[in-house]
Tab-separated table of C-alpha atoms in Angstrom:
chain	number	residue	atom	x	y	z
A	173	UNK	CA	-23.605	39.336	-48.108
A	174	UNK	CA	-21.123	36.846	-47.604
A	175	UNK	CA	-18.626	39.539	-45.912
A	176	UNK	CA	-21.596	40.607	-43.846
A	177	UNK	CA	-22.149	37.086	-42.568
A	178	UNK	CA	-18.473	36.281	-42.037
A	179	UNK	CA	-18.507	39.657	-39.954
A	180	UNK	CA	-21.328	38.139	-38.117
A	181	UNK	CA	-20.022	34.895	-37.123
A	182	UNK	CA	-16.744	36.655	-36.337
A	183	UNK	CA	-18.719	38.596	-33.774
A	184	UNK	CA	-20.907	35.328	-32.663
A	185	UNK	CA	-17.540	33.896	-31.772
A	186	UNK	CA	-15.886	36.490	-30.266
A	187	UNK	CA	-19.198	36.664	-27.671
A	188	UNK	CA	-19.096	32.846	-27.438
A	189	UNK	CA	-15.659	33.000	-26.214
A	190	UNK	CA	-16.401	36.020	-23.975
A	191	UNK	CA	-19.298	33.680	-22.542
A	192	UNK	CA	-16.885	30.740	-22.207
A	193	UNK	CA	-14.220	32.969	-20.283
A	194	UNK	CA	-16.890	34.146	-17.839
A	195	UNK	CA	-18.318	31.321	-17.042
A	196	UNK	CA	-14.866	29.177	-16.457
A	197	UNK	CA	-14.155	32.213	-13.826
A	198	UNK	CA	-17.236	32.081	-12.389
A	199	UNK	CA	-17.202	28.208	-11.972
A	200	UNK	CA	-13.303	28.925	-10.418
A	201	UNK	CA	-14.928	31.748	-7.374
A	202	UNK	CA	-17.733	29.303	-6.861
A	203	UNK	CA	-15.156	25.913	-6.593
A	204	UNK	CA	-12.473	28.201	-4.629
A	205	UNK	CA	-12.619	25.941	-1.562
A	206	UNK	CA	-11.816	22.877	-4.126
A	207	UNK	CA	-8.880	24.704	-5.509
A	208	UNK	CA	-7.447	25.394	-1.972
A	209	UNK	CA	-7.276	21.513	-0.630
A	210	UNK	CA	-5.199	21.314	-4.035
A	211	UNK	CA	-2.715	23.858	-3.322
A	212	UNK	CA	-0.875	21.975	-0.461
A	213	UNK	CA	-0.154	18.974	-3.143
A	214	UNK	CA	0.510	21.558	-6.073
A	215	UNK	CA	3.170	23.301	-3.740
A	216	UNK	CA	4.225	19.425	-2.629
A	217	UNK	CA	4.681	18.553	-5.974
A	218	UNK	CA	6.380	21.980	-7.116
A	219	UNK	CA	8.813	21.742	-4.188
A	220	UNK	CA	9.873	18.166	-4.138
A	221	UNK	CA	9.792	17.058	-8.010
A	222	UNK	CA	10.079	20.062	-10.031
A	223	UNK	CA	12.587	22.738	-8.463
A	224	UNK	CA	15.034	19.344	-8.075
A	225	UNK	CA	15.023	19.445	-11.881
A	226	UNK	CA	17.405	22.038	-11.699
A	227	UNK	CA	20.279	19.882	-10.216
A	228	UNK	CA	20.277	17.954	-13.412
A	229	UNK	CA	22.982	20.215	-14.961
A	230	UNK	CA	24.959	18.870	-12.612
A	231	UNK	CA	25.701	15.768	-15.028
A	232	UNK	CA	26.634	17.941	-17.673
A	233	UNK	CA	29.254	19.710	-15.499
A	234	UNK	CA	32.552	19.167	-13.484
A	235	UNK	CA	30.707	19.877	-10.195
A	236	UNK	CA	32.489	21.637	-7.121
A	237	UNK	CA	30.477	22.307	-4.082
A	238	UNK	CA	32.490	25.240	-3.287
A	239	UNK	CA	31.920	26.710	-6.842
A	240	UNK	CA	28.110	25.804	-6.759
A	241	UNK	CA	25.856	25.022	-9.635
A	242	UNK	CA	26.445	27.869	-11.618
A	243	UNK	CA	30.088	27.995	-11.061
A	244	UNK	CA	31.113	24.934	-12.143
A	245	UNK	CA	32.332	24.349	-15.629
A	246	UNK	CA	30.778	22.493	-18.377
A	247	UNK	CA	32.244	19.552	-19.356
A	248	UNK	CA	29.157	18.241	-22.051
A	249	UNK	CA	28.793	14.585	-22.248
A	250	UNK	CA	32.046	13.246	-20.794
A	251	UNK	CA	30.617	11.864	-17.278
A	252	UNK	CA	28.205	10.066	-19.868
A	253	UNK	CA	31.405	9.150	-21.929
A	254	UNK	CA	33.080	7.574	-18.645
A	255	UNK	CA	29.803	5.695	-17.778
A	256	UNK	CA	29.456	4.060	-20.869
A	257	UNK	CA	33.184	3.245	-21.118
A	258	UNK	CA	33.074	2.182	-17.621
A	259	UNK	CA	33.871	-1.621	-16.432
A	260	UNK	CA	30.840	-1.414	-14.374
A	261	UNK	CA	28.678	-0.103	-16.828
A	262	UNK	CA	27.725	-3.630	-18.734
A	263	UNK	CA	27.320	-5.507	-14.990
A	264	UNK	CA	24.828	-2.893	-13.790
A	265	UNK	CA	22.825	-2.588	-16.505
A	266	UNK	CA	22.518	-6.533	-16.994
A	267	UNK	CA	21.883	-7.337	-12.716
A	268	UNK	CA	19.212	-4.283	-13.329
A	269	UNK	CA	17.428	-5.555	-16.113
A	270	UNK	CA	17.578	-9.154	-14.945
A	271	UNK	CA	16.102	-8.273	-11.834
A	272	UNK	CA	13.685	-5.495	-13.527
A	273	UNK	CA	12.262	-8.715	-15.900
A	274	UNK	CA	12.443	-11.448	-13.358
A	275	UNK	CA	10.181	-9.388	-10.951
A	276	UNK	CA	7.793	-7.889	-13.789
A	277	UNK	CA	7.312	-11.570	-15.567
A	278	UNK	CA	7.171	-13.531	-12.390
A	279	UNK	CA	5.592	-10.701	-10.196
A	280	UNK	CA	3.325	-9.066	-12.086
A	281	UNK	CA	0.776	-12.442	-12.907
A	282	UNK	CA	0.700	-13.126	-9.360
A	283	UNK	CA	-1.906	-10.533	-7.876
A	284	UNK	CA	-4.312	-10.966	-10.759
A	285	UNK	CA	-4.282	-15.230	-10.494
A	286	UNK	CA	-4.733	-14.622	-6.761
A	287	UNK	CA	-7.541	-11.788	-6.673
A	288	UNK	CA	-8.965	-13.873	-9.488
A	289	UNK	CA	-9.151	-17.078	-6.952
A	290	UNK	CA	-10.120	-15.643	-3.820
A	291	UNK	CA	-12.961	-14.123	-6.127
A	292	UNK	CA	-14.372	-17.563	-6.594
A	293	UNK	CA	-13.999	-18.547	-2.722
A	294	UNK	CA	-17.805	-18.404	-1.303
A	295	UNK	CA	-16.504	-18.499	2.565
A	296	UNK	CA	-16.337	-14.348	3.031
A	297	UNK	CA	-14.359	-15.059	6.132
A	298	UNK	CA	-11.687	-17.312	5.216
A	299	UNK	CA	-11.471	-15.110	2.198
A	300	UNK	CA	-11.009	-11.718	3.905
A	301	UNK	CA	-8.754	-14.053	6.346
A	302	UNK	CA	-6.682	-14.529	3.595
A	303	UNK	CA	-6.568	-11.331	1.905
A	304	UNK	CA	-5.512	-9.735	5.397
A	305	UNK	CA	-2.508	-12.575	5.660
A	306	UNK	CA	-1.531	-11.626	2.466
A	307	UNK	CA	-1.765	-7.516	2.977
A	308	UNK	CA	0.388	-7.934	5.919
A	309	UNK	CA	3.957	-8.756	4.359
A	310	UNK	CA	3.924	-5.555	2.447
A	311	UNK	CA	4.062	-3.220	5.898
A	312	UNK	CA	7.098	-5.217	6.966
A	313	UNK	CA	9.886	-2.481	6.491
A	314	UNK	CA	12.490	-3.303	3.991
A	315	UNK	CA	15.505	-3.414	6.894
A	316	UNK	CA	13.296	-5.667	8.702
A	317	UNK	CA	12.586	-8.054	5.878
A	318	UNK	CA	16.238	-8.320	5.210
A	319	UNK	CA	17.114	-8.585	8.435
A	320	UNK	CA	14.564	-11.814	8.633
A	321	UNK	CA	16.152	-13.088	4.944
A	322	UNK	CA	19.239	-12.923	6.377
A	323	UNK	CA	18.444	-15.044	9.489
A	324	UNK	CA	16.569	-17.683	7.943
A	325	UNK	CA	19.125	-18.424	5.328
A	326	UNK	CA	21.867	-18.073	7.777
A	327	UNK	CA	24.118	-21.430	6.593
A	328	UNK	CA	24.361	-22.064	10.768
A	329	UNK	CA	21.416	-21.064	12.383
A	330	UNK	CA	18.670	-20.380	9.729
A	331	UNK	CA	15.552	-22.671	9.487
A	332	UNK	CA	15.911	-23.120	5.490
A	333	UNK	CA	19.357	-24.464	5.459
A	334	UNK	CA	18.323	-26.815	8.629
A	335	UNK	CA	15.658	-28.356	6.571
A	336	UNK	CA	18.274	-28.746	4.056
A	337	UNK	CA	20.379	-30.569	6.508
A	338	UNK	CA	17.465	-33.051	7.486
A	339	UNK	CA	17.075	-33.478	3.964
A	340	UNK	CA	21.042	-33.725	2.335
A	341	UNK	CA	23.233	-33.464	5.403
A	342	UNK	CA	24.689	-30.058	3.725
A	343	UNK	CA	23.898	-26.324	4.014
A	344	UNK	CA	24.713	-23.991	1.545
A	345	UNK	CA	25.344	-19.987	2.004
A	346	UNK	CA	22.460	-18.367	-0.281
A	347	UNK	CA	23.152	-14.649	-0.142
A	348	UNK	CA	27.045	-15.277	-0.696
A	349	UNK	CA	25.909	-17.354	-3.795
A	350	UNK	CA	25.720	-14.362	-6.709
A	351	UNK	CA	23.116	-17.277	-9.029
A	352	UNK	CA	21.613	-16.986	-5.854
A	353	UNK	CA	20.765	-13.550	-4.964
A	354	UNK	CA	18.592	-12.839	-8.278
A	355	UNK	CA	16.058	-15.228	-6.950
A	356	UNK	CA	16.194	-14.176	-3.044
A	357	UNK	CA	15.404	-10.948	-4.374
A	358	UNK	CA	12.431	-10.965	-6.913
A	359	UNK	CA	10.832	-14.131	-4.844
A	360	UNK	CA	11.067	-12.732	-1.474
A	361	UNK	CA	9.692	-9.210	-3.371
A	362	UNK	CA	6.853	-11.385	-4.491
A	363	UNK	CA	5.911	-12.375	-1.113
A	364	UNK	CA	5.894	-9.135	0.156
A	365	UNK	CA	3.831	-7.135	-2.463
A	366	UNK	CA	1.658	-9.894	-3.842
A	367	UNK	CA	-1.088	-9.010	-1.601
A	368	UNK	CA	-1.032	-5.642	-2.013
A	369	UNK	CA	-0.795	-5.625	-5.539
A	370	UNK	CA	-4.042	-7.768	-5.844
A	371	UNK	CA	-6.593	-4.823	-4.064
A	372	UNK	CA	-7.004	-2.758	-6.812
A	373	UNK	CA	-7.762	-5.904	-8.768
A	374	UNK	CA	-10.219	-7.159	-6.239
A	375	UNK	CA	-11.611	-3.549	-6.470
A	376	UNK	CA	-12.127	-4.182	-10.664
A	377	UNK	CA	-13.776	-7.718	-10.193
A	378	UNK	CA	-16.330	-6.138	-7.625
A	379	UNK	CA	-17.504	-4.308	-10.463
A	380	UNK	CA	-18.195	-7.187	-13.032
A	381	UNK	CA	-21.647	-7.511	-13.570
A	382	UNK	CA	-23.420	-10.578	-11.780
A	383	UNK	CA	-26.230	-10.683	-14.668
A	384	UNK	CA	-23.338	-11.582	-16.805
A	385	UNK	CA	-22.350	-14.108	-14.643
A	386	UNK	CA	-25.229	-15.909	-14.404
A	387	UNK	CA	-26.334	-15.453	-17.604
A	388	UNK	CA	-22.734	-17.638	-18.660
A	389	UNK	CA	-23.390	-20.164	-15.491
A	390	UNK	CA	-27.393	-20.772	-17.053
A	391	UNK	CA	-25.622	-21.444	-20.777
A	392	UNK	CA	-23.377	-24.124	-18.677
A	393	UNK	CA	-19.698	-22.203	-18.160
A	394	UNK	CA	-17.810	-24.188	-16.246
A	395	UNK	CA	-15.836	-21.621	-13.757
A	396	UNK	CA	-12.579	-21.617	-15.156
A	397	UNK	CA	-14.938	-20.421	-18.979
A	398	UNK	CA	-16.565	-17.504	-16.500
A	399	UNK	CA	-13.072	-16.045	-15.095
A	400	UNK	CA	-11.937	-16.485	-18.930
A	401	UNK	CA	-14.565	-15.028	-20.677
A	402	UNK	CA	-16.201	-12.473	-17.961
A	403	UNK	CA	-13.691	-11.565	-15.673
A	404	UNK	CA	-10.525	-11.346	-16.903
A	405	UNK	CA	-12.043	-9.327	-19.716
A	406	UNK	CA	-13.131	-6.687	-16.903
A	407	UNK	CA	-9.349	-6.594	-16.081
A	408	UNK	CA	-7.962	-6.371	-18.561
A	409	UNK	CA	-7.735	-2.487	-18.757
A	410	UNK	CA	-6.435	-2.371	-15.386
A	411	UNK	CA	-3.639	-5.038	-16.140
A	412	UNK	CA	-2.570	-2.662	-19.275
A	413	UNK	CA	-2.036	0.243	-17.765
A	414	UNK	CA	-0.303	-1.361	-14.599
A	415	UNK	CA	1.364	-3.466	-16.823
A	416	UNK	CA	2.465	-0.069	-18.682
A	417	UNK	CA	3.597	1.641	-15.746
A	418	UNK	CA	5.983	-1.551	-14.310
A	419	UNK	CA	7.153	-0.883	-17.851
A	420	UNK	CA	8.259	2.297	-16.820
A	421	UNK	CA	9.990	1.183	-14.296
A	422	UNK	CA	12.059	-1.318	-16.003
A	423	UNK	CA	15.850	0.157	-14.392
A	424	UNK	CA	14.778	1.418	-11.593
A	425	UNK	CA	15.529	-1.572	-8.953
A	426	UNK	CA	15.167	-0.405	-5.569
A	427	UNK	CA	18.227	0.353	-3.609
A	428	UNK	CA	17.446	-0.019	-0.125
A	429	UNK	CA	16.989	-3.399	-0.423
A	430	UNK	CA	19.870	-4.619	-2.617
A	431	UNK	CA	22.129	-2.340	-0.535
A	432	UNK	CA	20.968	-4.542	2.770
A	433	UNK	CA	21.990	-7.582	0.776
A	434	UNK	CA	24.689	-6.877	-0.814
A	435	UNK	CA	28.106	-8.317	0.298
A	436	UNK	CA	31.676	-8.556	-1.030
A	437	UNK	CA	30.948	-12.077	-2.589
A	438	UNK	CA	27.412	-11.286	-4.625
A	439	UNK	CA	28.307	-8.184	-5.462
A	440	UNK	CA	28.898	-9.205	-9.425
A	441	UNK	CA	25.151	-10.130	-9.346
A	442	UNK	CA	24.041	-7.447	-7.061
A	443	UNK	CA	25.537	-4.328	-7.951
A	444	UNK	CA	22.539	-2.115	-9.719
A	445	UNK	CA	22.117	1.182	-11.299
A	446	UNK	CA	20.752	2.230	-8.128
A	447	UNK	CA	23.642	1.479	-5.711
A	448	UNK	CA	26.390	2.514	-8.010
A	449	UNK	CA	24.883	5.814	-7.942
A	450	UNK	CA	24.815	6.128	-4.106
A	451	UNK	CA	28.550	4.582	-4.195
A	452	UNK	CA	29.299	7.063	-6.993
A	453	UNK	CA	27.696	10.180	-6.511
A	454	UNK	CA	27.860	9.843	-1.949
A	455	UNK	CA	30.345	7.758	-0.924
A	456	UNK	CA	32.984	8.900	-3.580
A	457	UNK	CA	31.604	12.516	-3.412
A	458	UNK	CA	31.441	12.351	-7.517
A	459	UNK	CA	28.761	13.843	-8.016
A	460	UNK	CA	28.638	14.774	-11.119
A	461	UNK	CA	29.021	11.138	-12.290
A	462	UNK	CA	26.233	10.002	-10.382
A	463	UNK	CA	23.878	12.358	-11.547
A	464	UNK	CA	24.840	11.154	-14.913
A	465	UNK	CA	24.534	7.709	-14.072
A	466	UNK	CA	20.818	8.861	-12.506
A	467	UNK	CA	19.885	11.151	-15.735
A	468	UNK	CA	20.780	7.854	-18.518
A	469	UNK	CA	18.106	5.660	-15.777
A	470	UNK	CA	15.595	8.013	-16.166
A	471	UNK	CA	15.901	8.842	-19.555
A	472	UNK	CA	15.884	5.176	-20.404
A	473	UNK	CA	12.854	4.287	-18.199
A	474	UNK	CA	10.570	7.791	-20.150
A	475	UNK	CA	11.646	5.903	-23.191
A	476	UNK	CA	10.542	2.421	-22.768
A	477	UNK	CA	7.188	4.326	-20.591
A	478	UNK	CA	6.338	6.225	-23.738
A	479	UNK	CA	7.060	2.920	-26.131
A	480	UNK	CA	4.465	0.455	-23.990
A	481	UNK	CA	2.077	3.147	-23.764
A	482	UNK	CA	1.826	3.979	-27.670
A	483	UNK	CA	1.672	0.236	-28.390
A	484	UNK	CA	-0.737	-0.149	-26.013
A	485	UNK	CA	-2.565	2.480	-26.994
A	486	UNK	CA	-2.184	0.777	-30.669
A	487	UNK	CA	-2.926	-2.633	-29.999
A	488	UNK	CA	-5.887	-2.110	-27.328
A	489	UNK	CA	-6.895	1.322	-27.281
A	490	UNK	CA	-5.844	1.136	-23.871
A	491	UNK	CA	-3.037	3.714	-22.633
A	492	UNK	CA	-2.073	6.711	-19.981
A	493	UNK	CA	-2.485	9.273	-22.461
């Protein structure tokens, strides 16, 4: 009996499997349209991020571009052995990080306190005044922003340094000052992205539920007790994962816009993991060694990405995967 009913479920699950199969291929004919406005971004994504994988064993060899890929020998880990032993090395990884941290803890508040106050503004059209003001910065290309840092802290002609002159009789020479630079950087990036940053935050609060709201303002919350106790609780998913994701992103210090700053005189506070590779791997044609430099970035940045997320995921129950 028992072999005859062990036969039987074998058989019940070998049909409910058959069933299964059937119906996920009928449910793919029927969605076929679906699956063709996908291919263009699975052939996007197959094209652009995966087949460059393959130039990673670059790092791991003495590259020649008349040998190719292939052709080159390996050397193993010694570009990685140069980098670390490398008088750069300690300089790029500290301006990266310091800029990484100064941007994520003085950045990353800033959209949520002001989506959180423009929440509590009753005038709808000074509000969406505002939030347009503040959307605007972050379509400013990065040549042009640098181009308008540069000019307004110009030590002969730019507006900050002639307040300063009103003020002290002296001007002072911000982007040759390398103490300086740090804060040009993650401020002016703060002004740019702040508003930006903030939508999908307004988004979240939209969806708070007013019966909670009122429910708090009839038991006598003041406001500051309702954004404490009902809305920031509504964000707070959203902050963790895009507080897990800047994570992620911890070396990874965008180049374009250190490069424009950069000069001769800041360069011991402005020379990042980012430009040293371009330096490296283009303008020196070693291209092995920047690879390398780009492969211990990335590695680093899947590592701390995969450390927020599982204590997120620990602490919250909140997490990418």
């Amino acid at each position: 009996m028992k072999t005859k009913r062990g036969g039987e479920g074998m058989r019940g699950r070998k049909k409910h499997g058959v069933q299964t199969d059937a119906v996920k291929k009928k449910s793919i004919w029927t969605n076929w349209r679906l699956y063709m406005m996908c291919l263009p971004a699975v052939v996007y994504l197959l094209l652009f991020n995966y087949k460059p994988m393959y130039g990673i064993i670059i790092a791991f060899k003495n590259y020649s571009m008349r040998k190719g890929i292939m052709g080159s020998p390996w050397i193993g880990f010694a570009n990685f052995q140069r980098l670390f032993s490398s008088y750069w090395f300690p300089i790029i990884l500290k301006n990266t990080l310091t800029l990484s941290i100064l941007s994520l803890v003085i950045g990353f508040p800033i959209p949520i306190i002001l989506a959180l106050a423009l929440n509590e503004v009753q005038n709808s059209r000074f509000r969406k005044g505002f939030q347009t003001i503040s959307y605007a910065p972050h379509f400013i290309s990065t040549v042009v922003l640098c181009g308008m840092l540069t000019l307004y802290l110009s030590p002969s002609s730019g507006i900050i340094n002639k307040f300063i002159e009103i003020l002290s009789g002296s001007n002072k020479n911000f982007l040759q000052d390398p103490a300086m630079f740090k804060w040009i950087y993650v401020l002016s990036g703060i002004w740019q992205e702040m508003g930006w940053g903030s939508i999908i935050y307004f988004a979240t609060l939209s969806g708070v539920d007013r019966s909670l709201l009122e429910a708090a303002e009839i038991d006598g919350a003041s406001r500051m007790q309702k954004i404490w106790y009902v809305n920031l609780p509504v964000l707070m998913p959203t902050i963790l994962i895009l507080l897990v994701l800047n994570c992620g992103s911890l070396l990874s210090v965008g180049y374009e816009k250190v490069f424009l700053l950069q000069n001769p005189t800041n360069l011991s506070a402005s020379e990042v993991i980012s430009t040293f590779v371009y330096k490296s791997g283009l303008e020196k044609a070693d291209f092995s060694f920047g690879t390398a430099t780009d492969l211990f970035n990335s590695v680093v940045n899947s590592i701390v990405l995969l450390t927020a997320n599982a204590i997120s995921k620990k602490t919250t129950e909140t997490s990418l995967f």
